[in-house]
């Protein structure tokens, strides 16, 4: 049975192309039906065809906010082996804590619902529809930003994003695609919510990117992108051949930058560009707003890998075997 995982605690894991035996680190464990693979039986006249497909090999790492370690932070994410692979991140909005609401509950349930619905026929392998159905099924009070990416085996990466979680597609030493954050105003991103005032799946930015073997996808919450520049992401990925090591290195770099009050981070640069800075008297002394942003940090690194599926085809027809027959053959 294919498994999906909803993560909450800090974890680093390298997942092979086939994603075997994914285990949940929390009580939110959900299973999805086994995929029906195509077994082709042929008559005496056969043609051997080799069909090349791509999928993800994934590494993940999550570092909670220093003050939220005991609770595991307020980010949640999941990965699935369905089709070419599905990855998603949700970042809970911490402001709900002021109303005595646990901000982690909404993103956790949202990701758990998404993981259960990823193979749903109505979703039709569409990340925007997956967001719609997962949001509709979420009953927890709160809100979250969210990003979902689905890889087709033909190399098409489909992305839907609400808010300031992000994704970078890297080819060689350059970024070939980057999402842009959606904000109402500085530090107030678009978000799915349990309340009517929030955004919906219709507000998602939907993108399609053609990827190829060897490309690397980096997805994360804003805790990554507020503290690490794009050129640092590219160089860090290039310096680590293993996806789990790359994810951990990026999360650790973001964590280090977030606690450095003198670092000119993407967050502090944006703040100054929006008019937020130190008081005038400090400016007179040559001082300026610097430093990273303390936050939960979630990083998913997916490398696009190629696998070949060999089928024996009859001249006129193929016969599909049921999953039960496949299991008998494998045993």
PDB file of C-alpha atoms in Angstrom:
ATOM      1  CA  UNK A   1       0.000   0.000   0.000  1.00  0.00           C
ATOM      2  CA  UNK A   2       1.348   3.405  -0.939  1.00  0.00           C
ATOM      3  CA  UNK A   3       1.721   5.697   2.052  1.00  0.00           C
ATOM      4  CA  UNK A   4       1.826   9.453   2.533  1.00  0.00           C
ATOM      5  CA  UNK A   5       3.315  11.383   5.382  1.00  0.00           C
ATOM      6  CA  UNK A   6       2.233  14.472   7.295  1.00  0.00           C
ATOM      7  CA  UNK A   7       5.195  15.843   9.209  1.00  0.00           C
ATOM      8  CA  UNK A   8       5.300  18.141  12.181  1.00  0.00           C
ATOM      9  CA  UNK A   9       8.503  17.544  14.135  1.00  0.00           C
ATOM     10  CA  UNK A  10      12.036  18.275  12.949  1.00  0.00           C
ATOM     11  CA  UNK A  11      13.028  15.514  10.588  1.00  0.00           C
ATOM     12  CA  UNK A  12      15.439  14.760   7.790  1.00  0.00           C
ATOM     13  CA  UNK A  13      14.633  11.923   5.449  1.00  0.00           C
ATOM     14  CA  UNK A  14      15.761  10.865   2.024  1.00  0.00           C
ATOM     15  CA  UNK A  15      13.049   9.177   0.050  1.00  0.00           C
ATOM     16  CA  UNK A  16      13.905   6.938  -2.896  1.00  0.00           C
ATOM     17  CA  UNK A  17      12.078   7.251  -6.170  1.00  0.00           C
ATOM     18  CA  UNK A  18       9.561   4.614  -5.138  1.00  0.00           C
ATOM     19  CA  UNK A  19       8.872   6.213  -1.701  1.00  0.00           C
ATOM     20  CA  UNK A  20       8.548   2.896   0.179  1.00  0.00           C
ATOM     21  CA  UNK A  21       7.090   2.660   3.680  1.00  0.00           C
ATOM     22  CA  UNK A  22       6.715   6.334   4.515  1.00  0.00           C
ATOM     23  CA  UNK A  23       5.955   6.677   8.215  1.00  0.00           C
ATOM     24  CA  UNK A  24       4.180   9.525   9.945  1.00  0.00           C
ATOM     25  CA  UNK A  25       5.926  11.370  12.757  1.00  0.00           C
ATOM     26  CA  UNK A  26       2.613  12.357  14.325  1.00  0.00           C
ATOM     27  CA  UNK A  27      -0.789  10.825  14.889  1.00  0.00           C
ATOM     28  CA  UNK A  28      -1.954  12.098  11.499  1.00  0.00           C
ATOM     29  CA  UNK A  29      -1.240   8.952   9.503  1.00  0.00           C
ATOM     30  CA  UNK A  30      -3.243   8.446   6.351  1.00  0.00           C
ATOM     31  CA  UNK A  31      -3.089   5.778   3.678  1.00  0.00           C
ATOM     32  CA  UNK A  32      -4.127   5.923   0.076  1.00  0.00           C
ATOM     33  CA  UNK A  33      -5.080   3.035  -2.184  1.00  0.00           C
ATOM     34  CA  UNK A  34      -2.334   1.122  -3.933  1.00  0.00           C
ATOM     35  CA  UNK A  35      -1.689   2.377  -7.426  1.00  0.00           C
ATOM     36  CA  UNK A  36      -2.718   0.003 -10.175  1.00  0.00           C
ATOM     37  CA  UNK A  37       0.328  -0.569 -12.299  1.00  0.00           C
ATOM     38  CA  UNK A  38      -0.039  -1.687 -15.879  1.00  0.00           C
ATOM     39  CA  UNK A  39       1.092  -5.242 -16.550  1.00  0.00           C
ATOM     40  CA  UNK A  40       1.142  -6.009 -20.249  1.00  0.00           C
ATOM     41  CA  UNK A  41       0.765  -9.537 -21.580  1.00  0.00           C
ATOM     42  CA  UNK A  42       1.373 -10.156 -25.251  1.00  0.00           C
ATOM     43  CA  UNK A  43       0.655 -12.712 -27.901  1.00  0.00           C
ATOM     44  CA  UNK A  44       3.452 -14.541 -29.716  1.00  0.00           C
ATOM     45  CA  UNK A  45       4.097 -11.493 -31.887  1.00  0.00           C
ATOM     46  CA  UNK A  46       5.519  -8.853 -29.552  1.00  0.00           C
ATOM     47  CA  UNK A  47       7.096  -5.431 -29.677  1.00  0.00           C
ATOM     48  CA  UNK A  48       9.320  -4.273 -26.839  1.00  0.00           C
ATOM     49  CA  UNK A  49       8.834  -0.589 -25.990  1.00  0.00           C
ATOM     50  CA  UNK A  50      10.783   1.464 -23.478  1.00  0.00           C
ATOM     51  CA  UNK A  51       8.850   4.340 -21.942  1.00  0.00           C
ATOM     52  CA  UNK A  52      10.922   6.891 -20.021  1.00  0.00           C
ATOM     53  CA  UNK A  53       9.275   8.675 -17.135  1.00  0.00           C
ATOM     54  CA  UNK A  54      10.394  11.017 -14.377  1.00  0.00           C
ATOM     55  CA  UNK A  55       9.622  11.168 -10.685  1.00  0.00           C
ATOM     56  CA  UNK A  56      10.911  12.749  -7.478  1.00  0.00           C
ATOM     57  CA  UNK A  57      13.598  11.630  -5.070  1.00  0.00           C
ATOM     58  CA  UNK A  58      12.914  13.719  -1.986  1.00  0.00           C
ATOM     59  CA  UNK A  59      14.655  14.907   1.159  1.00  0.00           C
ATOM     60  CA  UNK A  60      12.956  16.943   3.887  1.00  0.00           C
ATOM     61  CA  UNK A  61      13.909  18.893   6.979  1.00  0.00           C
ATOM     62  CA  UNK A  62      11.919  20.980   9.446  1.00  0.00           C
ATOM     63  CA  UNK A  63      13.286  23.191  12.214  1.00  0.00           C
ATOM     64  CA  UNK A  64      10.654  24.715  14.529  1.00  0.00           C
ATOM     65  CA  UNK A  65      10.812  28.283  15.805  1.00  0.00           C
ATOM     66  CA  UNK A  66      13.147  28.303  18.852  1.00  0.00           C
ATOM     67  CA  UNK A  67      10.208  29.122  21.130  1.00  0.00           C
ATOM     68  CA  UNK A  68       7.960  26.439  19.613  1.00  0.00           C
ATOM     69  CA  UNK A  69      10.246  23.416  19.662  1.00  0.00           C
ATOM     70  CA  UNK A  70       8.250  21.543  22.298  1.00  0.00           C
ATOM     71  CA  UNK A  71       5.085  21.826  20.190  1.00  0.00           C
ATOM     72  CA  UNK A  72       6.902  20.984  16.958  1.00  0.00           C
ATOM     73  CA  UNK A  73       6.245  24.354  15.340  1.00  0.00           C
ATOM     74  CA  UNK A  74       3.329  25.507  13.214  1.00  0.00           C
ATOM     75  CA  UNK A  75       4.402  24.262   9.777  1.00  0.00           C
ATOM     76  CA  UNK A  76       3.120  21.018   8.249  1.00  0.00           C
ATOM     77  CA  UNK A  77       3.896  19.217   5.020  1.00  0.00           C
ATOM     78  CA  UNK A  78       3.380  15.992   3.157  1.00  0.00           C
ATOM     79  CA  UNK A  79       4.883  14.003   0.316  1.00  0.00           C
ATOM     80  CA  UNK A  80       3.228  11.347  -1.830  1.00  0.00           C
ATOM     81  CA  UNK A  81       4.497   8.908  -4.444  1.00  0.00           C
ATOM     82  CA  UNK A  82       1.343   9.238  -6.533  1.00  0.00           C
ATOM     83  CA  UNK A  83       2.075   9.697 -10.245  1.00  0.00           C
ATOM     84  CA  UNK A  84       5.477  11.433 -10.459  1.00  0.00           C
ATOM     85  CA  UNK A  85       5.256  12.678  -6.874  1.00  0.00           C
ATOM     86  CA  UNK A  86       3.387  15.306  -4.860  1.00  0.00           C
ATOM     87  CA  UNK A  87       4.893  17.727  -2.336  1.00  0.00           C
ATOM     88  CA  UNK A  88       3.126  20.341  -0.225  1.00  0.00           C
ATOM     89  CA  UNK A  89       3.805  22.768   2.631  1.00  0.00           C
ATOM     90  CA  UNK A  90       1.372  24.667   4.857  1.00  0.00           C
ATOM     91  CA  UNK A  91       2.473  27.401   7.275  1.00  0.00           C
ATOM     92  CA  UNK A  92       0.148  28.166  10.179  1.00  0.00           C
ATOM     93  CA  UNK A  93      -0.520  31.830  10.968  1.00  0.00           C
ATOM     94  CA  UNK A  94       0.865  32.476  14.438  1.00  0.00           C
ATOM     95  CA  UNK A  95      -1.487  35.373  15.176  1.00  0.00           C
ATOM     96  CA  UNK A  96      -4.194  32.877  16.176  1.00  0.00           C
ATOM     97  CA  UNK A  97      -2.293  32.219  19.394  1.00  0.00           C
ATOM     98  CA  UNK A  98      -3.475  35.632  20.613  1.00  0.00           C
ATOM     99  CA  UNK A  99      -7.004  34.200  20.546  1.00  0.00           C
ATOM    100  CA  UNK A 100      -5.941  31.061  22.456  1.00  0.00           C
ATOM    101  CA  UNK A 101      -6.078  28.991  19.269  1.00  0.00           C
ATOM    102  CA  UNK A 102      -3.261  26.561  18.490  1.00  0.00           C
ATOM    103  CA  UNK A 103      -1.972  27.814  15.106  1.00  0.00           C
ATOM    104  CA  UNK A 104      -0.552  24.372  14.226  1.00  0.00           C
ATOM    105  CA  UNK A 105      -3.921  22.577  14.107  1.00  0.00           C
ATOM    106  CA  UNK A 106      -5.245  24.154  10.906  1.00  0.00           C
ATOM    107  CA  UNK A 107      -2.164  23.455   8.717  1.00  0.00           C
ATOM    108  CA  UNK A 108      -1.851  19.941  10.123  1.00  0.00           C
ATOM    109  CA  UNK A 109      -5.437  19.070   9.273  1.00  0.00           C
ATOM    110  CA  UNK A 110      -5.180  20.807   5.900  1.00  0.00           C
ATOM    111  CA  UNK A 111      -2.161  18.682   4.950  1.00  0.00           C
ATOM    112  CA  UNK A 112      -3.740  15.509   6.326  1.00  0.00           C
ATOM    113  CA  UNK A 113      -6.815  16.135   4.191  1.00  0.00           C
ATOM    114  CA  UNK A 114      -4.707  16.878   1.126  1.00  0.00           C
ATOM    115  CA  UNK A 115      -2.791  13.644   1.599  1.00  0.00           C
ATOM    116  CA  UNK A 116      -6.030  11.655   1.721  1.00  0.00           C
ATOM    117  CA  UNK A 117      -7.453  13.379  -1.353  1.00  0.00           C
ATOM    118  CA  UNK A 118      -4.406  13.350  -3.617  1.00  0.00           C
ATOM    119  CA  UNK A 119      -5.730  10.374  -5.629  1.00  0.00           C
ATOM    120  CA  UNK A 120      -9.350  11.548  -5.608  1.00  0.00           C
ATOM    121  CA  UNK A 121     -10.948  11.385  -9.062  1.00  0.00           C
ATOM    122  CA  UNK A 122     -12.482  14.847  -8.706  1.00  0.00           C
ATOM    123  CA  UNK A 123      -9.059  16.293  -7.913  1.00  0.00           C
ATOM    124  CA  UNK A 124      -7.878  14.961 -11.274  1.00  0.00           C
ATOM    125  CA  UNK A 125      -4.234  15.546 -10.285  1.00  0.00           C
ATOM    126  CA  UNK A 126      -4.822  19.298 -10.161  1.00  0.00           C
ATOM    127  CA  UNK A 127      -3.099  21.125  -7.257  1.00  0.00           C
ATOM    128  CA  UNK A 128      -5.643  23.943  -7.215  1.00  0.00           C
ATOM    129  CA  UNK A 129      -8.552  21.513  -6.897  1.00  0.00           C
ATOM    130  CA  UNK A 130      -6.649  19.589  -4.231  1.00  0.00           C
ATOM    131  CA  UNK A 131      -6.368  22.819  -2.245  1.00  0.00           C
ATOM    132  CA  UNK A 132     -10.090  23.442  -2.688  1.00  0.00           C
ATOM    133  CA  UNK A 133     -11.151  20.020  -1.463  1.00  0.00           C
ATOM    134  CA  UNK A 134      -8.623  19.870   1.380  1.00  0.00           C
ATOM    135  CA  UNK A 135      -9.671  23.331   2.580  1.00  0.00           C
ATOM    136  CA  UNK A 136     -13.358  22.421   2.438  1.00  0.00           C
ATOM    137  CA  UNK A 137     -12.683  19.313   4.528  1.00  0.00           C
ATOM    138  CA  UNK A 138     -10.725  21.182   7.205  1.00  0.00           C
ATOM    139  CA  UNK A 139     -12.716  21.934  10.354  1.00  0.00           C
ATOM    140  CA  UNK A 140      -9.967  23.288  12.626  1.00  0.00           C
ATOM    141  CA  UNK A 141     -10.002  26.978  13.522  1.00  0.00           C
ATOM    142  CA  UNK A 142      -7.086  28.952  12.142  1.00  0.00           C
ATOM    143  CA  UNK A 143      -5.429  29.809   8.854  1.00  0.00           C
ATOM    144  CA  UNK A 144      -2.373  28.933   6.815  1.00  0.00           C
ATOM    145  CA  UNK A 145      -0.461  29.713   3.680  1.00  0.00           C
ATOM    146  CA  UNK A 146      -0.068  26.702   1.397  1.00  0.00           C
ATOM    147  CA  UNK A 147       1.749  25.486  -1.690  1.00  0.00           C
ATOM    148  CA  UNK A 148       1.222  22.230  -3.598  1.00  0.00           C
ATOM    149  CA  UNK A 149       3.295  20.874  -6.488  1.00  0.00           C
ATOM    150  CA  UNK A 150       2.427  17.792  -8.548  1.00  0.00           C
ATOM    151  CA  UNK A 151       4.884  16.195 -10.947  1.00  0.00           C
ATOM    152  CA  UNK A 152       3.539  14.448 -14.024  1.00  0.00           C
ATOM    153  CA  UNK A 153       5.617  11.515 -15.217  1.00  0.00           C
ATOM    154  CA  UNK A 154       6.056  13.342 -18.538  1.00  0.00           C
ATOM    155  CA  UNK A 155       7.980  16.124 -16.763  1.00  0.00           C
ATOM    156  CA  UNK A 156       5.243  18.727 -16.255  1.00  0.00           C
ATOM    157  CA  UNK A 157       5.308  20.229 -12.768  1.00  0.00           C
ATOM    158  CA  UNK A 158       1.967  21.770 -11.749  1.00  0.00           C
ATOM    159  CA  UNK A 159       1.977  24.259  -8.879  1.00  0.00           C
ATOM    160  CA  UNK A 160      -0.712  26.078  -6.897  1.00  0.00           C
ATOM    161  CA  UNK A 161       0.279  28.611  -4.245  1.00  0.00           C
ATOM    162  CA  UNK A 162      -1.671  30.741  -1.765  1.00  0.00           C
ATOM    163  CA  UNK A 163       0.483  33.106   0.274  1.00  0.00           C
ATOM    164  CA  UNK A 164       4.219  33.193   0.874  1.00  0.00           C
ATOM    165  CA  UNK A 165       5.352  29.594   0.911  1.00  0.00           C
ATOM    166  CA  UNK A 166       7.576  29.216  -2.118  1.00  0.00           C
ATOM    167  CA  UNK A 167       9.249  27.036  -4.720  1.00  0.00           C
ATOM    168  CA  UNK A 168      12.374  27.287  -6.826  1.00  0.00           C
ATOM    169  CA  UNK A 169      13.169  25.078  -9.820  1.00  0.00           C
ATOM    170  CA  UNK A 170      16.928  24.785 -10.358  1.00  0.00           C
ATOM    171  CA  UNK A 171      18.704  23.566 -13.476  1.00  0.00           C
ATOM    172  CA  UNK A 172      22.471  23.453 -13.209  1.00  0.00           C
ATOM    173  CA  UNK A 173      23.637  26.706 -11.656  1.00  0.00           C
ATOM    174  CA  UNK A 174      20.540  28.793 -12.301  1.00  0.00           C
ATOM    175  CA  UNK A 175      16.928  29.109 -11.219  1.00  0.00           C
ATOM    176  CA  UNK A 176      14.565  28.487 -14.117  1.00  0.00           C
ATOM    177  CA  UNK A 177      11.361  29.158 -12.180  1.00  0.00           C
ATOM    178  CA  UNK A 178      10.412  30.937  -8.987  1.00  0.00           C
ATOM    179  CA  UNK A 179       7.071  31.530  -7.298  1.00  0.00           C
ATOM    180  CA  UNK A 180       6.207  35.005  -6.019  1.00  0.00           C
ATOM    181  CA  UNK A 181       4.627  35.643  -2.597  1.00  0.00           C
ATOM    182  CA  UNK A 182       1.089  36.996  -2.330  1.00  0.00           C
ATOM    183  CA  UNK A 183       0.616  39.624   0.367  1.00  0.00           C
ATOM    184  CA  UNK A 184      -2.131  41.997   1.488  1.00  0.00           C
ATOM    185  CA  UNK A 185       0.663  44.131   2.926  1.00  0.00           C
ATOM    186  CA  UNK A 186       4.109  43.526   4.397  1.00  0.00           C
ATOM    187  CA  UNK A 187       4.183  40.434   6.626  1.00  0.00           C
ATOM    188  CA  UNK A 188       0.488  39.709   6.023  1.00  0.00           C
ATOM    189  CA  UNK A 189       0.283  37.025   3.315  1.00  0.00           C
ATOM    190  CA  UNK A 190      -2.733  35.592   1.554  1.00  0.00           C
ATOM    191  CA  UNK A 191      -4.015  32.635   3.561  1.00  0.00           C
ATOM    192  CA  UNK A 192      -6.641  29.948   3.626  1.00  0.00           C
ATOM    193  CA  UNK A 193      -8.760  30.338   6.743  1.00  0.00           C
ATOM    194  CA  UNK A 194     -11.556  28.836   8.760  1.00  0.00           C
ATOM    195  CA  UNK A 195     -13.175  32.266   8.586  1.00  0.00           C
ATOM    196  CA  UNK A 196     -14.933  33.878   5.634  1.00  0.00           C
ATOM    197  CA  UNK A 197     -12.391  36.710   5.477  1.00  0.00           C
ATOM    198  CA  UNK A 198      -9.634  34.444   4.179  1.00  0.00           C
ATOM    199  CA  UNK A 199      -8.686  33.523   0.645  1.00  0.00           C
ATOM    200  CA  UNK A 200      -9.819  30.465  -1.308  1.00  0.00           C
ATOM    201  CA  UNK A 201      -8.386  28.164  -3.945  1.00  0.00           C
ATOM    202  CA  UNK A 202      -9.528  30.722  -6.533  1.00  0.00           C
ATOM    203  CA  UNK A 203      -6.869  33.105  -5.226  1.00  0.00           C
ATOM    204  CA  UNK A 204      -4.083  30.597  -5.831  1.00  0.00           C
ATOM    205  CA  UNK A 205      -1.387  31.406  -8.357  1.00  0.00           C
ATOM    206  CA  UNK A 206      -1.287  28.416 -10.697  1.00  0.00           C
ATOM    207  CA  UNK A 207       1.855  27.618 -12.685  1.00  0.00           C
ATOM    208  CA  UNK A 208       3.201  24.902 -14.965  1.00  0.00           C
ATOM    209  CA  UNK A 209       6.902  24.221 -15.448  1.00  0.00           C
ATOM    210  CA  UNK A 210       8.560  21.686 -17.717  1.00  0.00           C
ATOM    211  CA  UNK A 211      11.324  19.934 -15.795  1.00  0.00           C
ATOM    212  CA  UNK A 212      13.837  17.313 -16.823  1.00  0.00           C
ATOM    213  CA  UNK A 213      16.098  14.710 -15.300  1.00  0.00           C
ATOM    214  CA  UNK A 214      18.656  16.339 -13.018  1.00  0.00           C
ATOM    215  CA  UNK A 215      16.556  19.391 -12.162  1.00  0.00           C
ATOM    216  CA  UNK A 216      16.087  20.164  -8.478  1.00  0.00           C
ATOM    217  CA  UNK A 217      12.947  21.534  -6.864  1.00  0.00           C
ATOM    218  CA  UNK A 218      13.250  23.406  -3.576  1.00  0.00           C
ATOM    219  CA  UNK A 219       9.991  24.052  -1.727  1.00  0.00           C
ATOM    220  CA  UNK A 220       9.673  25.696   1.661  1.00  0.00           C
ATOM    221  CA  UNK A 221       7.796  27.859   4.073  1.00  0.00           C
ATOM    222  CA  UNK A 222       8.685  31.539   4.332  1.00  0.00           C
ATOM    223  CA  UNK A 223      11.096  30.632   7.113  1.00  0.00           C
ATOM    224  CA  UNK A 224      13.422  29.492   4.332  1.00  0.00           C
ATOM    225  CA  UNK A 225      12.932  32.254   1.784  1.00  0.00           C
ATOM    226  CA  UNK A 226      12.908  35.105   4.355  1.00  0.00           C
ATOM    227  CA  UNK A 227      16.366  34.061   5.500  1.00  0.00           C
ATOM    228  CA  UNK A 228      18.156  32.571   2.491  1.00  0.00           C
ATOM    229  CA  UNK A 229      18.821  34.280  -0.822  1.00  0.00           C
ATOM    230  CA  UNK A 230      18.253  32.482  -4.099  1.00  0.00           C
ATOM    231  CA  UNK A 231      21.975  32.361  -4.937  1.00  0.00           C
ATOM    232  CA  UNK A 232      22.586  30.690  -1.566  1.00  0.00           C
ATOM    233  CA  UNK A 233      19.907  28.121  -2.342  1.00  0.00           C
ATOM    234  CA  UNK A 234      21.541  27.309  -5.679  1.00  0.00           C
ATOM    235  CA  UNK A 235      25.048  27.002  -4.223  1.00  0.00           C
ATOM    236  CA  UNK A 236      23.864  24.921  -1.260  1.00  0.00           C
ATOM    237  CA  UNK A 237      22.014  22.474  -3.496  1.00  0.00           C
ATOM    238  CA  UNK A 238      25.048  22.238  -5.767  1.00  0.00           C
ATOM    239  CA  UNK A 239      27.255  21.407  -2.789  1.00  0.00           C
ATOM    240  CA  UNK A 240      25.163  18.445  -1.666  1.00  0.00           C
ATOM    241  CA  UNK A 241      24.536  15.513  -3.978  1.00  0.00           C
ATOM    242  CA  UNK A 242      22.085  13.914  -1.559  1.00  0.00           C
ATOM    243  CA  UNK A 243      18.622  15.472  -1.318  1.00  0.00           C
ATOM    244  CA  UNK A 244      18.313  14.854   2.435  1.00  0.00           C
ATOM    245  CA  UNK A 245      21.674  16.517   3.055  1.00  0.00           C
ATOM    246  CA  UNK A 246      20.664  19.453   0.846  1.00  0.00           C
ATOM    247  CA  UNK A 247      17.366  19.926   2.688  1.00  0.00           C
ATOM    248  CA  UNK A 248      19.100  19.813   6.061  1.00  0.00           C
ATOM    249  CA  UNK A 249      21.825  22.220   4.934  1.00  0.00           C
ATOM    250  CA  UNK A 250      19.281  24.739   3.640  1.00  0.00           C
ATOM    251  CA  UNK A 251      17.223  24.543   6.844  1.00  0.00           C
ATOM    252  CA  UNK A 252      20.314  24.951   8.991  1.00  0.00           C
ATOM    253  CA  UNK A 253      21.499  27.919   6.922  1.00  0.00           C
ATOM    254  CA  UNK A 254      18.093  29.579   7.290  1.00  0.00           C
ATOM    255  CA  UNK A 255      18.170  28.923  11.026  1.00  0.00           C
ATOM    256  CA  UNK A 256      21.640  30.465  11.381  1.00  0.00           C
ATOM    257  CA  UNK A 257      20.653  33.549   9.385  1.00  0.00           C
ATOM    258  CA  UNK A 258      17.403  33.933  11.358  1.00  0.00           C
ATOM    259  CA  UNK A 259      19.318  34.459  14.613  1.00  0.00           C
ATOM    260  CA  UNK A 260      21.954  36.797  13.171  1.00  0.00           C
ATOM    261  CA  UNK A 261      20.948  40.375  13.984  1.00  0.00           C
ATOM    262  CA  UNK A 262      23.586  41.787  11.622  1.00  0.00           C
ATOM    263  CA  UNK A 263      22.727  39.691   8.574  1.00  0.00           C
ATOM    264  CA  UNK A 264      21.136  41.564   5.681  1.00  0.00           C
ATOM    265  CA  UNK A 265      18.418  39.014   5.038  1.00  0.00           C
ATOM    266  CA  UNK A 266      15.781  38.943   2.293  1.00  0.00           C
ATOM    267  CA  UNK A 267      13.304  39.771   5.064  1.00  0.00           C
ATOM    268  CA  UNK A 268      15.137  42.876   6.307  1.00  0.00           C
ATOM    269  CA  UNK A 269      15.716  44.104   2.755  1.00  0.00           C
ATOM    270  CA  UNK A 270      12.015  43.792   1.971  1.00  0.00           C
ATOM    271  CA  UNK A 271      11.087  45.490   5.234  1.00  0.00           C
ATOM    272  CA  UNK A 272      13.274  48.491   4.426  1.00  0.00           C
ATOM    273  CA  UNK A 273      11.853  48.656   0.901  1.00  0.00           C
ATOM    274  CA  UNK A 274       8.364  48.854   2.420  1.00  0.00           C
ATOM    275  CA  UNK A 275       9.333  51.707   4.728  1.00  0.00           C
ATOM    276  CA  UNK A 276      10.124  49.755   7.891  1.00  0.00           C
ATOM    277  CA  UNK A 277      13.455  50.781   9.377  1.00  0.00           C
ATOM    278  CA  UNK A 278      15.223  51.902  12.537  1.00  0.00           C
ATOM    279  CA  UNK A 279      14.293  55.266  14.111  1.00  0.00           C
ATOM    280  CA  UNK A 280      15.632  58.404  12.429  1.00  0.00           C
ATOM    281  CA  UNK A 281      18.258  59.056  15.076  1.00  0.00           C
ATOM    282  CA  UNK A 282      19.765  55.632  14.412  1.00  0.00           C
ATOM    283  CA  UNK A 283      19.810  56.352  10.695  1.00  0.00           C
ATOM    284  CA  UNK A 284      21.788  59.518  11.460  1.00  0.00           C
ATOM    285  CA  UNK A 285      24.346  57.290  13.155  1.00  0.00           C
ATOM    286  CA  UNK A 286      24.511  55.138  10.024  1.00  0.00           C
ATOM    287  CA  UNK A 287      22.419  52.307  11.401  1.00  0.00           C
ATOM    288  CA  UNK A 288      19.759  50.399   9.498  1.00  0.00           C
ATOM    289  CA  UNK A 289      17.321  47.560   9.961  1.00  0.00           C
ATOM    290  CA  UNK A 290      19.108  44.227   9.600  1.00  0.00           C
ATOM    291  CA  UNK A 291      18.726  40.664  10.774  1.00  0.00           C
ATOM    292  CA  UNK A 292      16.915  37.502   9.850  1.00  0.00           C
ATOM    293  CA  UNK A 293      13.426  36.434  10.857  1.00  0.00           C
ATOM    294  CA  UNK A 294      12.845  33.837  13.558  1.00  0.00           C
ATOM    295  CA  UNK A 295      10.290  31.375  12.240  1.00  0.00           C
ATOM    296  CA  UNK A 296       9.485  27.745  11.618  1.00  0.00           C
ATOM    297  CA  UNK A 297      11.620  26.517   8.727  1.00  0.00           C
ATOM    298  CA  UNK A 298      10.404  23.757   6.416  1.00  0.00           C
ATOM    299  CA  UNK A 299      12.460  22.607   3.436  1.00  0.00           C
ATOM    300  CA  UNK A 300      11.630  19.976   0.814  1.00  0.00           C
ATOM    301  CA  UNK A 301      14.234  19.187  -1.840  1.00  0.00           C
ATOM    302  CA  UNK A 302      13.113  17.068  -4.764  1.00  0.00           C
ATOM    303  CA  UNK A 303      15.465  15.840  -7.458  1.00  0.00           C
ATOM    304  CA  UNK A 304      13.917  14.869 -10.769  1.00  0.00           C
ATOM    305  CA  UNK A 305      15.082  11.356 -11.657  1.00  0.00           C
ATOM    306  CA  UNK A 306      14.352   9.175 -14.632  1.00  0.00           C
ATOM    307  CA  UNK A 307      13.151   5.593 -14.656  1.00  0.00           C
ATOM    308  CA  UNK A 308      12.454   3.323 -17.589  1.00  0.00           C
ATOM    309  CA  UNK A 309       9.400   1.087 -17.796  1.00  0.00           C
ATOM    310  CA  UNK A 310       9.677  -1.793 -20.232  1.00  0.00           C
ATOM    311  CA  UNK A 311       6.477  -3.311 -21.558  1.00  0.00           C
ATOM    312  CA  UNK A 312       5.839  -6.166 -23.989  1.00  0.00           C
ATOM    313  CA  UNK A 313       3.112  -5.111 -26.369  1.00  0.00           C
ATOM    314  CA  UNK A 314       1.139  -7.277 -28.764  1.00  0.00           C
ATOM    315  CA  UNK A 315       0.644  -5.934 -32.266  1.00  0.00           C
ATOM    316  CA  UNK A 316      -3.028  -5.106 -31.742  1.00  0.00           C
ATOM    317  CA  UNK A 317      -3.732  -5.049 -28.035  1.00  0.00           C
ATOM    318  CA  UNK A 318      -2.500  -5.251 -24.483  1.00  0.00           C
ATOM    319  CA  UNK A 319      -4.170  -6.849 -21.530  1.00  0.00           C
ATOM    320  CA  UNK A 320      -4.301  -5.030 -18.211  1.00  0.00           C
ATOM    321  CA  UNK A 321      -3.838  -7.088 -15.081  1.00  0.00           C
ATOM    322  CA  UNK A 322      -5.548  -6.162 -11.855  1.00  0.00           C
ATOM    323  CA  UNK A 323      -3.508  -5.162  -8.853  1.00  0.00           C
ATOM    324  CA  UNK A 324      -4.288  -8.514  -7.235  1.00  0.00           C
ATOM    325  CA  UNK A 325      -2.666 -10.346 -10.131  1.00  0.00           C
ATOM    326  CA  UNK A 326       0.353  -8.083  -9.870  1.00  0.00           C
ATOM    327  CA  UNK A 327       0.734  -8.938  -6.205  1.00  0.00           C
ATOM    328  CA  UNK A 328       0.681 -12.652  -7.001  1.00  0.00           C
ATOM    329  CA  UNK A 329       3.376 -12.224  -9.621  1.00  0.00           C
ATOM    330  CA  UNK A 330       5.575 -10.200  -7.299  1.00  0.00           C
ATOM    331  CA  UNK A 331       5.262 -12.777  -4.553  1.00  0.00           C
TER     332      UNK A 331
END
